[in-house]
Amino acid sequence: MTSVHVGPITVRQGDRVGLVDQFGRRARDLRVSVTDRCNLRCTYCMPAEGLPWMPRSEMLTDEELLRVIGLFVRDGVTQVRLTGGEPLLRRSLVDLVQGIASLRPRPRIAMTTNGVGLERVAGALAAAGLDRVNVSLDTIDADTFTTLTRRDRLGDVEAGLRAAAEAGLTPVKVNAVAMRGVNDDAVADVLAWCLERGYELRFIEQMPLDAQHAWDRVDMVTADEIRDRLSQRWTLTPLPATDRGSAPAERFLVDGGPATVGIIASVTAPFCAACDRTRLTADGQVRNCLFSQTETDLRTPLREGATDDELLGLLRGEMWRKRAGHGIGEPGFTQPERPMSSIGG
Ligand code: SAM
């Protein structure tokens, strides 16, 4: 029987209960990609012509998704985050949220979205049980937005953010990726804009997950650089690490608070040791890490009549195999075949 020692924890495979891995980490946060399609074409994510989308027949139906999410919840998941692709493109999204909200124990429900079209559905999503949103917005300059996303939709995103706040999907968080020569000189403008509107901003280091495989660490804008740029305009005071838990962002009070800004150093200071995430793709594959080279197929057994216990066994097996770290920067690291848009960011 496998037995692994990490600090004070010893976990034996035969002892495992719930979604635990060999290093004693437990999955609590499930990211569900509900579609791989997107209505933006961010240059760092996918090519202008889009990608070969998953055939509909391969995507899990709402009923299938709810069954699998229910199993995750039964095994200890307490937060479900809907993502994509662009989750708002799934027509049944409101029903899906309602279904997740009726699971017991009820998980917290969050969504990561580009905000296009959110204005129209924010109220219905909140009424169905959505608790919070993260809206991805890398720039507040209209021309840069159009160049970066290859779509002229900044106004829609702004309207979506306002609607989210009005619907009580708070705190409304904004996620931004800084890219050299694209928007890195204006990171302070994005923070100023968010502070004025009461949105909580988090910068995320760009990761090797683009469909084009063009990521280059040398070009990456690091968390330290972002902090230096912001520090030219504000005093950033780090919040104690104990407040962080499994949250990926290092958070700072801005000019003494109460407003904060987060910086997620996924590449330069990975937080894998505290990771509590697991992922389900729209086509029913479970991944224990964004950077996994393998995944566990749930769709086939699901459609062949597997029992709940059999499916739970597969979920637990996938979690058990989670590696200690993502390994970016280590010899032998290779980018996963699936791009971010298909895994679910
Ligand atoms: N369409 C939704 C959205 O825009 O939020 C959800 C999917 S999108 C893939 C989720 C997040 O991943 C976005 O905030 C996006 O900026 C981020 N993202 C995409 N590619 C990335 C990369 N290579 N490194 C870091 N973040 C990335």
mmCIF file of C-alpha atoms and ligand atoms in Angstrom:
data_model
loop_
_atom_site.group_PDB
_atom_site.id
_atom_site.type_symbol
_atom_site.label_atom_id
_atom_site.label_comp_id
_atom_site.label_asym_id
_atom_site.label_seq_id
_atom_site.Cartn_x
_atom_site.Cartn_y
_atom_site.Cartn_z
ATOM 1 C CA MET A 1 0.000 0.000 0.000
ATOM 2 C CA THR A 2 1.347 3.473 -0.879
ATOM 3 C CA SER A 3 2.252 5.583 2.113
ATOM 4 C CA VAL A 4 3.531 9.142 1.857
ATOM 5 C CA HIS A 5 4.890 11.426 4.575
ATOM 6 C CA VAL A 6 4.536 15.177 4.249
ATOM 7 C CA GLY A 7 5.336 17.093 7.403
ATOM 8 C CA PRO A 8 3.117 15.811 10.172
ATOM 9 C CA ILE A 9 0.670 14.107 7.812
ATOM 10 C CA THR A 10 0.771 10.468 6.801
ATOM 11 C CA VAL A 11 -1.847 9.334 4.351
ATOM 12 C CA ARG A 12 -2.236 5.750 3.249
ATOM 13 C CA GLN A 13 -4.161 5.118 0.071
ATOM 14 C CA GLY A 14 -6.382 2.564 1.762
ATOM 15 C CA ASP A 15 -7.350 5.116 4.426
ATOM 16 C CA ARG A 16 -8.480 7.827 2.111
ATOM 17 C CA VAL A 17 -11.829 9.336 2.758
ATOM 18 C CA GLY A 18 -13.187 11.936 0.417
ATOM 19 C CA LEU A 19 -11.217 13.859 -2.142
ATOM 20 C CA VAL A 20 -7.816 13.693 -0.554
ATOM 21 C CA ASP A 21 -4.395 13.397 -2.153
ATOM 22 C CA GLN A 22 -1.144 11.777 -1.092
ATOM 23 C CA PHE A 23 0.046 15.031 0.470
ATOM 24 C CA GLY A 24 -2.968 15.474 2.701
ATOM 25 C CA ARG A 25 -4.630 18.163 0.599
ATOM 26 C CA ARG A 26 -8.391 17.956 0.288
ATOM 27 C CA ALA A 27 -10.459 19.222 -2.634
ATOM 28 C CA ARG A 28 -13.004 21.794 -1.481
ATOM 29 C CA ASP A 29 -13.188 24.051 -4.514
ATOM 30 C CA LEU A 30 -14.580 22.590 -7.749
ATOM 31 C CA ARG A 31 -14.163 24.543 -11.002
ATOM 32 C CA VAL A 32 -16.715 23.466 -13.574
ATOM 33 C CA SER A 33 -16.260 24.487 -17.186
ATOM 34 C CA VAL A 34 -19.770 24.582 -18.641
ATOM 35 C CA THR A 35 -18.677 25.259 -22.235
ATOM 36 C CA ASP A 36 -15.426 25.684 -24.156
ATOM 37 C CA ARG A 37 -16.935 28.337 -26.435
ATOM 38 C CA CYS A 38 -16.161 32.015 -25.939
ATOM 39 C CA ASN A 39 -17.410 35.267 -27.452
ATOM 40 C CA LEU A 40 -14.074 37.067 -27.026
ATOM 41 C CA ARG A 41 -10.806 36.112 -28.682
ATOM 42 C CA CYS A 42 -8.218 37.295 -26.190
ATOM 43 C CA THR A 43 -4.881 37.152 -27.969
ATOM 44 C CA TYR A 44 -3.184 35.375 -25.040
ATOM 45 C CA CYS A 45 -5.881 32.711 -24.870
ATOM 46 C CA MET A 46 -6.954 31.646 -28.357
ATOM 47 C CA PRO A 47 -6.425 32.441 -32.031
ATOM 48 C CA ALA A 48 -8.599 34.951 -33.917
ATOM 49 C CA GLU A 49 -10.542 32.198 -35.665
ATOM 50 C CA GLY A 50 -11.402 30.470 -32.380
ATOM 51 C CA LEU A 51 -10.762 26.784 -31.733
ATOM 52 C CA PRO A 52 -12.409 23.558 -32.865
ATOM 53 C CA TRP A 53 -15.230 23.558 -30.293
ATOM 54 C CA MET A 54 -16.346 20.383 -28.520
ATOM 55 C CA PRO A 55 -19.174 18.582 -30.280
ATOM 56 C CA ARG A 56 -22.416 19.112 -28.302
ATOM 57 C CA SER A 57 -22.848 15.362 -27.951
ATOM 58 C CA GLU A 58 -19.613 15.189 -25.976
ATOM 59 C CA MET A 59 -20.640 17.885 -23.530
ATOM 60 C CA LEU A 60 -22.315 16.845 -20.306
ATOM 61 C CA THR A 61 -26.007 17.664 -20.142
ATOM 62 C CA ASP A 62 -27.348 19.651 -17.197
ATOM 63 C CA GLU A 63 -28.600 16.459 -15.623
ATOM 64 C CA GLU A 64 -25.186 14.804 -15.974
ATOM 65 C CA LEU A 65 -23.389 17.875 -14.662
ATOM 66 C CA LEU A 66 -25.659 18.064 -11.631
ATOM 67 C CA ARG A 67 -25.156 14.419 -10.831
ATOM 68 C CA VAL A 68 -21.368 14.757 -10.931
ATOM 69 C CA ILE A 69 -21.317 18.060 -9.037
ATOM 70 C CA GLY A 70 -23.577 16.430 -6.437
ATOM 71 C CA LEU A 71 -21.013 13.662 -5.970
ATOM 72 C CA PHE A 72 -18.223 16.178 -5.504
ATOM 73 C CA VAL A 73 -20.349 17.988 -2.915
ATOM 74 C CA ARG A 74 -21.123 14.713 -1.158
ATOM 75 C CA ASP A 75 -17.369 14.126 -0.946
ATOM 76 C CA GLY A 76 -16.487 17.455 0.639
ATOM 77 C CA VAL A 77 -16.574 20.178 -2.029
ATOM 78 C CA THR A 78 -17.958 23.378 -0.503
ATOM 79 C CA GLN A 79 -17.515 25.835 -3.371
ATOM 80 C CA VAL A 80 -18.478 25.411 -7.008
ATOM 81 C CA ARG A 81 -17.146 27.933 -9.506
ATOM 82 C CA LEU A 82 -18.685 27.993 -12.975
ATOM 83 C CA THR A 83 -16.346 28.945 -15.765
ATOM 84 C CA GLY A 84 -15.519 28.211 -19.377
ATOM 85 C CA GLY A 85 -14.981 29.146 -22.209
ATOM 86 C CA GLU A 86 -17.534 31.771 -21.405
ATOM 87 C CA PRO A 87 -20.095 30.350 -18.948
ATOM 88 C CA LEU A 88 -22.775 32.879 -19.943
ATOM 89 C CA LEU A 89 -22.884 31.206 -23.358
ATOM 90 C CA ARG A 90 -24.484 28.112 -21.840
ATOM 91 C CA ARG A 91 -28.182 28.717 -22.407
ATOM 92 C CA SER A 92 -29.286 26.736 -19.371
ATOM 93 C CA LEU A 93 -26.935 28.518 -16.974
ATOM 94 C CA VAL A 94 -29.663 29.922 -14.707
ATOM 95 C CA ASP A 95 -31.271 26.467 -14.346
ATOM 96 C CA LEU A 96 -27.888 24.937 -13.687
ATOM 97 C CA VAL A 97 -27.201 27.440 -10.902
ATOM 98 C CA GLN A 98 -30.598 26.684 -9.424
ATOM 99 C CA GLY A 99 -29.835 22.967 -9.517
ATOM 100 C CA ILE A 100 -26.479 23.449 -7.784
ATOM 101 C CA ALA A 101 -28.103 25.668 -5.154
ATOM 102 C CA SER A 102 -30.517 22.884 -4.314
ATOM 103 C CA LEU A 103 -27.707 20.426 -3.470
ATOM 104 C CA ARG A 104 -27.207 19.649 0.222
ATOM 105 C CA PRO A 105 -25.070 20.738 1.901
ATOM 106 C CA ARG A 106 -25.531 23.753 -0.350
ATOM 107 C CA PRO A 107 -22.175 24.781 -1.822
ATOM 108 C CA ARG A 108 -21.239 28.419 -2.329
ATOM 109 C CA ILE A 109 -21.608 29.205 -6.015
ATOM 110 C CA ALA A 110 -19.312 31.564 -7.890
ATOM 111 C CA MET A 111 -18.695 32.295 -11.560
ATOM 112 C CA THR A 112 -15.759 33.543 -13.594
ATOM 113 C CA THR A 113 -16.971 35.431 -16.650
ATOM 114 C CA ASN A 114 -15.818 37.998 -19.174
ATOM 115 C CA GLY A 115 -18.939 39.978 -18.261
ATOM 116 C CA VAL A 116 -20.297 40.288 -21.810
ATOM 117 C CA GLY A 117 -24.048 39.692 -21.467
ATOM 118 C CA LEU A 118 -23.946 39.719 -17.671
ATOM 119 C CA GLU A 119 -26.078 42.855 -17.551
ATOM 120 C CA ARG A 120 -29.028 40.857 -18.908
ATOM 121 C CA VAL A 121 -28.808 37.876 -16.541
ATOM 122 C CA ALA A 122 -27.131 39.048 -13.339
ATOM 123 C CA GLY A 123 -30.478 39.404 -11.530
ATOM 124 C CA ALA A 124 -31.744 35.992 -12.650
ATOM 125 C CA LEU A 125 -28.465 34.326 -11.698
ATOM 126 C CA ALA A 126 -28.517 35.914 -8.245
ATOM 127 C CA ALA A 127 -32.145 34.843 -7.767
ATOM 128 C CA ALA A 128 -31.215 31.299 -8.805
ATOM 129 C CA GLY A 129 -28.519 31.135 -6.135
ATOM 130 C CA LEU A 130 -25.289 32.515 -7.606
ATOM 131 C CA ASP A 131 -23.346 34.094 -4.746
ATOM 132 C CA ARG A 132 -20.422 35.921 -6.380
ATOM 133 C CA VAL A 133 -18.747 36.755 -9.662
ATOM 134 C CA ASN A 134 -15.227 37.396 -10.864
ATOM 135 C CA VAL A 135 -15.186 39.428 -14.042
ATOM 136 C CA SER A 136 -12.087 39.228 -16.199
ATOM 137 C CA LEU A 137 -10.952 42.643 -17.387
ATOM 138 C CA ASP A 138 -7.351 43.276 -18.352
ATOM 139 C CA THR A 139 -7.641 46.905 -19.404
ATOM 140 C CA ILE A 140 -9.996 49.844 -19.077
ATOM 141 C CA ASP A 141 -8.697 51.501 -22.238
ATOM 142 C CA ALA A 142 -11.211 50.946 -25.036
ATOM 143 C CA ASP A 143 -8.620 50.625 -27.833
ATOM 144 C CA THR A 144 -6.416 48.245 -25.857
ATOM 145 C CA PHE A 145 -9.504 46.209 -24.935
ATOM 146 C CA THR A 146 -10.469 45.858 -28.594
ATOM 147 C CA THR A 147 -6.942 44.888 -29.615
ATOM 148 C CA LEU A 148 -6.558 42.434 -26.759
ATOM 149 C CA THR A 149 -9.936 40.711 -27.012
ATOM 150 C CA ARG A 150 -10.419 41.273 -30.772
ATOM 151 C CA ARG A 151 -13.925 42.521 -29.920
ATOM 152 C CA ASP A 152 -15.263 46.016 -29.207
ATOM 153 C CA ARG A 153 -17.158 45.076 -26.023
ATOM 154 C CA LEU A 154 -15.691 47.113 -23.165
ATOM 155 C CA GLY A 155 -19.024 48.900 -22.649
ATOM 156 C CA ASP A 156 -20.806 45.559 -22.213
ATOM 157 C CA VAL A 157 -18.300 44.431 -19.597
ATOM 158 C CA GLU A 158 -18.717 47.688 -17.668
ATOM 159 C CA ALA A 159 -22.504 47.285 -17.778
ATOM 160 C CA GLY A 160 -22.138 43.673 -16.638
ATOM 161 C CA LEU A 161 -20.035 44.724 -13.668
ATOM 162 C CA ARG A 162 -22.592 47.364 -12.630
ATOM 163 C CA ALA A 163 -25.419 44.847 -12.949
ATOM 164 C CA ALA A 164 -23.518 42.290 -10.849
ATOM 165 C CA ALA A 165 -23.082 44.809 -8.039
ATOM 166 C CA GLU A 166 -26.744 45.841 -8.236
ATOM 167 C CA ALA A 167 -27.817 42.197 -8.106
ATOM 168 C CA GLY A 168 -25.805 41.707 -4.899
ATOM 169 C CA LEU A 169 -23.204 39.374 -6.434
ATOM 170 C CA THR A 170 -20.665 40.869 -4.084
ATOM 171 C CA PRO A 171 -17.879 41.397 -3.479
ATOM 172 C CA VAL A 172 -17.557 41.920 -7.230
ATOM 173 C CA LYS A 173 -14.040 40.877 -8.116
ATOM 174 C CA VAL A 174 -12.094 41.812 -11.229
ATOM 175 C CA ASN A 175 -9.330 39.549 -12.546
ATOM 176 C CA ALA A 176 -6.609 41.022 -14.733
ATOM 177 C CA VAL A 177 -3.603 39.520 -16.491
ATOM 178 C CA ALA A 178 -0.746 41.943 -17.134
ATOM 179 C CA MET A 179 1.132 41.499 -20.390
ATOM 180 C CA ARG A 180 4.346 43.164 -21.388
ATOM 181 C CA GLY A 181 3.946 45.841 -24.014
ATOM 182 C CA VAL A 182 0.179 45.350 -24.032
ATOM 183 C CA ASN A 183 -1.249 46.620 -20.754
ATOM 184 C CA ASP A 184 1.535 46.410 -18.191
ATOM 185 C CA ASP A 185 2.135 50.172 -18.217
ATOM 186 C CA ALA A 186 -1.473 50.777 -17.138
ATOM 187 C CA VAL A 187 -1.952 48.354 -14.237
ATOM 188 C CA ALA A 188 -2.303 51.316 -11.853
ATOM 189 C CA ASP A 189 -5.100 52.756 -14.014
ATOM 190 C CA VAL A 190 -7.041 49.489 -13.705
ATOM 191 C CA LEU A 191 -6.645 49.564 -9.926
ATOM 192 C CA ALA A 192 -7.716 53.230 -9.719
ATOM 193 C CA TRP A 193 -10.768 52.406 -11.832
ATOM 194 C CA CYS A 194 -11.714 49.450 -9.604
ATOM 195 C CA LEU A 195 -11.161 51.416 -6.393
ATOM 196 C CA GLU A 196 -13.517 54.156 -7.618
ATOM 197 C CA ARG A 197 -16.242 51.600 -8.289
ATOM 198 C CA GLY A 198 -15.748 49.354 -5.275
ATOM 199 C CA TYR A 199 -14.555 46.312 -7.239
ATOM 200 C CA GLU A 200 -11.877 44.087 -5.713
ATOM 201 C CA LEU A 201 -9.030 43.719 -8.204
ATOM 202 C CA ARG A 202 -6.662 40.768 -8.479
ATOM 203 C CA PHE A 203 -3.782 40.522 -10.911
ATOM 204 C CA ILE A 204 -2.798 37.052 -12.108
ATOM 205 C CA GLU A 205 0.554 36.124 -13.602
ATOM 206 C CA GLN A 206 0.180 34.809 -17.115
ATOM 207 C CA MET A 207 0.558 31.030 -17.239
ATOM 208 C CA PRO A 208 1.587 28.616 -20.019
ATOM 209 C CA LEU A 209 -1.965 27.691 -20.956
ATOM 210 C CA ASP A 210 -2.531 29.479 -24.259
ATOM 211 C CA ALA A 211 -3.836 27.507 -27.208
ATOM 212 C CA GLN A 212 -1.010 28.853 -29.360
ATOM 213 C CA HIS A 213 1.728 27.679 -26.950
ATOM 214 C CA ALA A 214 3.399 31.064 -27.279
ATOM 215 C CA TRP A 215 3.893 31.766 -23.552
ATOM 216 C CA ASP A 216 7.428 32.710 -22.645
ATOM 217 C CA ARG A 217 8.535 33.134 -19.060
ATOM 218 C CA VAL A 218 11.016 35.834 -20.045
ATOM 219 C CA ASP A 219 8.149 38.019 -21.284
ATOM 220 C CA MET A 220 5.894 37.338 -18.328
ATOM 221 C CA VAL A 221 5.070 40.306 -16.099
ATOM 222 C CA THR A 222 5.862 39.094 -12.603
ATOM 223 C CA ALA A 223 3.930 39.669 -9.395
ATOM 224 C CA ASP A 224 6.883 41.716 -8.089
ATOM 225 C CA GLU A 225 6.761 44.001 -11.103
ATOM 226 C CA ILE A 226 3.042 44.562 -10.651
ATOM 227 C CA ARG A 227 3.533 45.340 -6.989
ATOM 228 C CA ASP A 228 6.345 47.790 -7.814
ATOM 229 C CA ARG A 229 4.193 49.586 -10.357
ATOM 230 C CA LEU A 230 1.232 49.862 -7.977
ATOM 231 C CA SER A 231 3.523 50.978 -5.150
ATOM 232 C CA GLN A 232 4.480 54.038 -7.186
ATOM 233 C CA ARG A 233 0.933 55.331 -6.639
ATOM 234 C CA TRP A 234 -0.268 53.708 -3.389
ATOM 235 C CA THR A 235 1.128 52.267 -0.183
ATOM 236 C CA LEU A 236 0.505 48.534 -0.268
ATOM 237 C CA THR A 237 0.462 46.771 3.105
ATOM 238 C CA PRO A 238 0.465 42.966 2.914
ATOM 239 C CA LEU A 239 -2.324 41.276 4.833
ATOM 240 C CA PRO A 240 -1.052 38.519 7.144
ATOM 241 C CA ALA A 241 -0.427 35.218 5.372
ATOM 242 C CA THR A 242 -2.733 33.570 7.933
ATOM 243 C CA ASP A 243 -5.664 35.409 6.310
ATOM 244 C CA ARG A 244 -4.874 33.690 3.027
ATOM 245 C CA GLY A 245 -5.733 30.044 3.667
ATOM 246 C CA SER A 246 -5.971 28.256 0.321
ATOM 247 C CA ALA A 247 -6.710 31.520 -1.537
ATOM 248 C CA PRO A 248 -4.180 32.059 -4.290
ATOM 249 C CA ALA A 249 -3.949 35.847 -4.027
ATOM 250 C CA GLU A 250 -1.537 37.651 -1.781
ATOM 251 C CA ARG A 251 -3.647 40.592 -0.673
ATOM 252 C CA PHE A 252 -2.591 44.100 0.199
ATOM 253 C CA LEU A 253 -4.409 46.967 1.889
ATOM 254 C CA VAL A 254 -4.357 49.949 -0.433
ATOM 255 C CA ASP A 255 -3.314 53.124 1.410
ATOM 256 C CA GLY A 256 -4.253 51.538 4.727
ATOM 257 C CA GLY A 257 -7.544 50.041 3.486
ATOM 258 C CA PRO A 258 -10.274 49.090 3.685
ATOM 259 C CA ALA A 259 -9.842 48.539 -0.083
ATOM 260 C CA THR A 260 -7.505 45.722 -1.047
ATOM 261 C CA VAL A 261 -5.753 44.481 -4.161
ATOM 262 C CA GLY A 262 -4.625 40.907 -4.758
ATOM 263 C CA ILE A 263 -1.676 39.593 -6.735
ATOM 264 C CA ILE A 264 -1.596 35.948 -7.724
ATOM 265 C CA ALA A 265 1.954 34.758 -8.344
ATOM 266 C CA SER A 266 0.971 31.449 -9.912
ATOM 267 C CA VAL A 267 4.334 31.104 -11.649
ATOM 268 C CA THR A 268 6.899 32.907 -9.501
ATOM 269 C CA ALA A 269 5.510 31.841 -6.098
ATOM 270 C CA PRO A 270 3.181 28.895 -6.649
ATOM 271 C CA PHE A 271 0.714 28.069 -3.896
ATOM 272 C CA CYS A 272 0.319 24.377 -4.788
ATOM 273 C CA ALA A 273 0.956 23.215 -1.206
ATOM 274 C CA ALA A 274 -2.305 24.840 -0.117
ATOM 275 C CA CYS A 275 -4.260 24.075 -3.294
ATOM 276 C CA ASP A 276 -7.788 22.811 -2.641
ATOM 277 C CA ARG A 277 -9.001 22.848 -6.264
ATOM 278 C CA THR A 278 -10.205 20.220 -8.636
ATOM 279 C CA ARG A 279 -11.746 20.631 -12.073
ATOM 280 C CA LEU A 280 -14.464 19.222 -14.274
ATOM 281 C CA THR A 281 -14.399 20.007 -17.994
ATOM 282 C CA ALA A 282 -17.502 20.519 -20.118
ATOM 283 C CA ASP A 283 -16.899 17.136 -21.753
ATOM 284 C CA GLY A 284 -16.833 15.308 -18.444
ATOM 285 C CA GLN A 285 -13.121 14.943 -17.695
ATOM 286 C CA VAL A 286 -11.836 15.435 -14.159
ATOM 287 C CA ARG A 287 -8.478 17.160 -13.741
ATOM 288 C CA ASN A 288 -6.694 17.508 -10.434
ATOM 289 C CA CYS A 289 -4.578 20.463 -11.620
ATOM 290 C CA LEU A 290 -4.645 23.115 -14.346
ATOM 291 C CA PHE A 291 -1.356 21.659 -15.563
ATOM 292 C CA SER A 292 -2.230 17.948 -15.454
ATOM 293 C CA GLN A 293 -1.043 15.865 -18.365
ATOM 294 C CA THR A 294 -3.740 13.295 -17.664
ATOM 295 C CA GLU A 295 -7.406 13.402 -16.768
ATOM 296 C CA THR A 296 -10.068 10.953 -15.657
ATOM 297 C CA ASP A 297 -12.950 10.322 -18.015
ATOM 298 C CA LEU A 298 -16.278 10.403 -16.204
ATOM 299 C CA ARG A 299 -18.496 10.834 -19.239
ATOM 300 C CA THR A 300 -18.092 7.295 -20.546
ATOM 301 C CA PRO A 301 -18.877 5.499 -17.268
ATOM 302 C CA LEU A 302 -21.636 8.006 -16.552
ATOM 303 C CA ARG A 303 -23.299 7.195 -19.861
ATOM 304 C CA GLU A 304 -22.705 3.482 -19.431
ATOM 305 C CA GLY A 305 -24.679 3.393 -16.190
ATOM 306 C CA ALA A 306 -21.981 3.599 -13.510
ATOM 307 C CA THR A 307 -23.239 3.762 -9.932
ATOM 308 C CA ASP A 308 -22.561 6.732 -7.670
ATOM 309 C CA ASP A 309 -19.992 4.698 -5.757
ATOM 310 C CA GLU A 310 -18.170 3.777 -8.947
ATOM 311 C CA LEU A 311 -18.064 7.416 -10.021
ATOM 312 C CA LEU A 312 -16.913 8.493 -6.564
ATOM 313 C CA GLY A 313 -14.101 5.961 -6.818
ATOM 314 C CA LEU A 314 -12.971 7.632 -10.049
ATOM 315 C CA LEU A 315 -13.101 11.136 -8.529
ATOM 316 C CA ARG A 316 -11.108 9.984 -5.514
ATOM 317 C CA GLY A 317 -8.556 8.216 -7.685
ATOM 318 C CA GLU A 318 -7.997 11.358 -9.751
ATOM 319 C CA MET A 319 -7.542 13.474 -6.636
ATOM 320 C CA TRP A 320 -5.192 10.940 -5.086
ATOM 321 C CA ARG A 321 -2.852 11.268 -8.084
ATOM 322 C CA LYS A 322 -2.492 15.052 -7.719
ATOM 323 C CA ARG A 323 1.159 15.997 -7.912
ATOM 324 C CA ALA A 324 2.862 18.064 -5.216
ATOM 325 C CA GLY A 325 3.247 21.023 -7.558
ATOM 326 C CA HIS A 326 2.524 22.202 -11.091
ATOM 327 C CA GLY A 327 6.198 22.079 -12.009
ATOM 328 C CA ILE A 328 6.371 25.190 -14.203
ATOM 329 C CA GLY A 329 10.036 26.064 -14.473
ATOM 330 C CA GLU A 330 11.204 22.583 -13.555
ATOM 331 C CA PRO A 331 13.096 20.453 -16.057
ATOM 332 C CA GLY A 332 10.694 18.356 -18.099
ATOM 333 C CA PHE A 333 7.691 20.645 -17.646
ATOM 334 C CA THR A 334 5.406 20.540 -20.644
ATOM 335 C CA GLN A 335 2.338 22.606 -21.205
ATOM 336 C CA PRO A 336 -0.892 20.581 -21.152
ATOM 337 C CA GLU A 337 -2.543 19.864 -24.486
ATOM 338 C CA ARG A 338 -5.836 21.387 -23.366
ATOM 339 C CA PRO A 339 -5.801 25.181 -23.403
ATOM 340 C CA MET A 340 -7.172 27.285 -20.545
ATOM 341 C CA SER A 341 -10.393 27.946 -22.465
ATOM 342 C CA SER A 342 -11.188 24.240 -22.510
ATOM 343 C CA ILE A 343 -9.983 23.385 -18.999
ATOM 344 C CA GLY A 344 -11.794 26.290 -17.379
ATOM 345 C CA GLY A 345 -9.813 29.084 -15.756
HETATM 346 N N1 SAM B 1 -14.511 33.534 -20.193
HETATM 347 C C1 SAM B 1 -14.391 33.611 -18.764
HETATM 348 C C2 SAM B 1 -13.556 34.782 -18.362
HETATM 349 O O1 SAM B 1 -13.063 35.495 -19.236
HETATM 350 O O2 SAM B 1 -13.404 35.004 -17.170
HETATM 351 C C3 SAM B 1 -13.890 32.353 -18.095
HETATM 352 C C4 SAM B 1 -12.768 31.606 -18.740
HETATM 353 S S1 SAM B 1 -11.236 32.474 -18.866
HETATM 354 C C5 SAM B 1 -10.211 31.208 -19.537
HETATM 355 C C6 SAM B 1 -10.805 32.561 -17.148
HETATM 356 C C7 SAM B 1 -9.645 33.438 -16.795
HETATM 357 O O3 SAM B 1 -8.471 32.859 -17.286
HETATM 358 C C8 SAM B 1 -9.684 34.853 -17.332
HETATM 359 O O4 SAM B 1 -9.545 35.734 -16.258
HETATM 360 C C9 SAM B 1 -8.484 34.924 -18.224
HETATM 361 O O5 SAM B 1 -7.870 36.196 -18.190
HETATM 362 C C10 SAM B 1 -7.592 33.900 -17.596
HETATM 363 N N2 SAM B 1 -6.563 33.374 -18.469
HETATM 364 C C11 SAM B 1 -6.669 32.911 -19.728
HETATM 365 N N3 SAM B 1 -5.470 32.504 -20.178
HETATM 366 C C12 SAM B 1 -4.608 32.696 -19.170
HETATM 367 C C13 SAM B 1 -3.218 32.471 -19.004
HETATM 368 N N4 SAM B 1 -2.484 31.958 -19.988
HETATM 369 N N5 SAM B 1 -2.654 32.788 -17.841
HETATM 370 C C14 SAM B 1 -3.381 33.325 -16.836
HETATM 371 N N6 SAM B 1 -4.691 33.548 -16.917
HETATM 372 C C15 SAM B 1 -5.291 33.257 -18.074
#
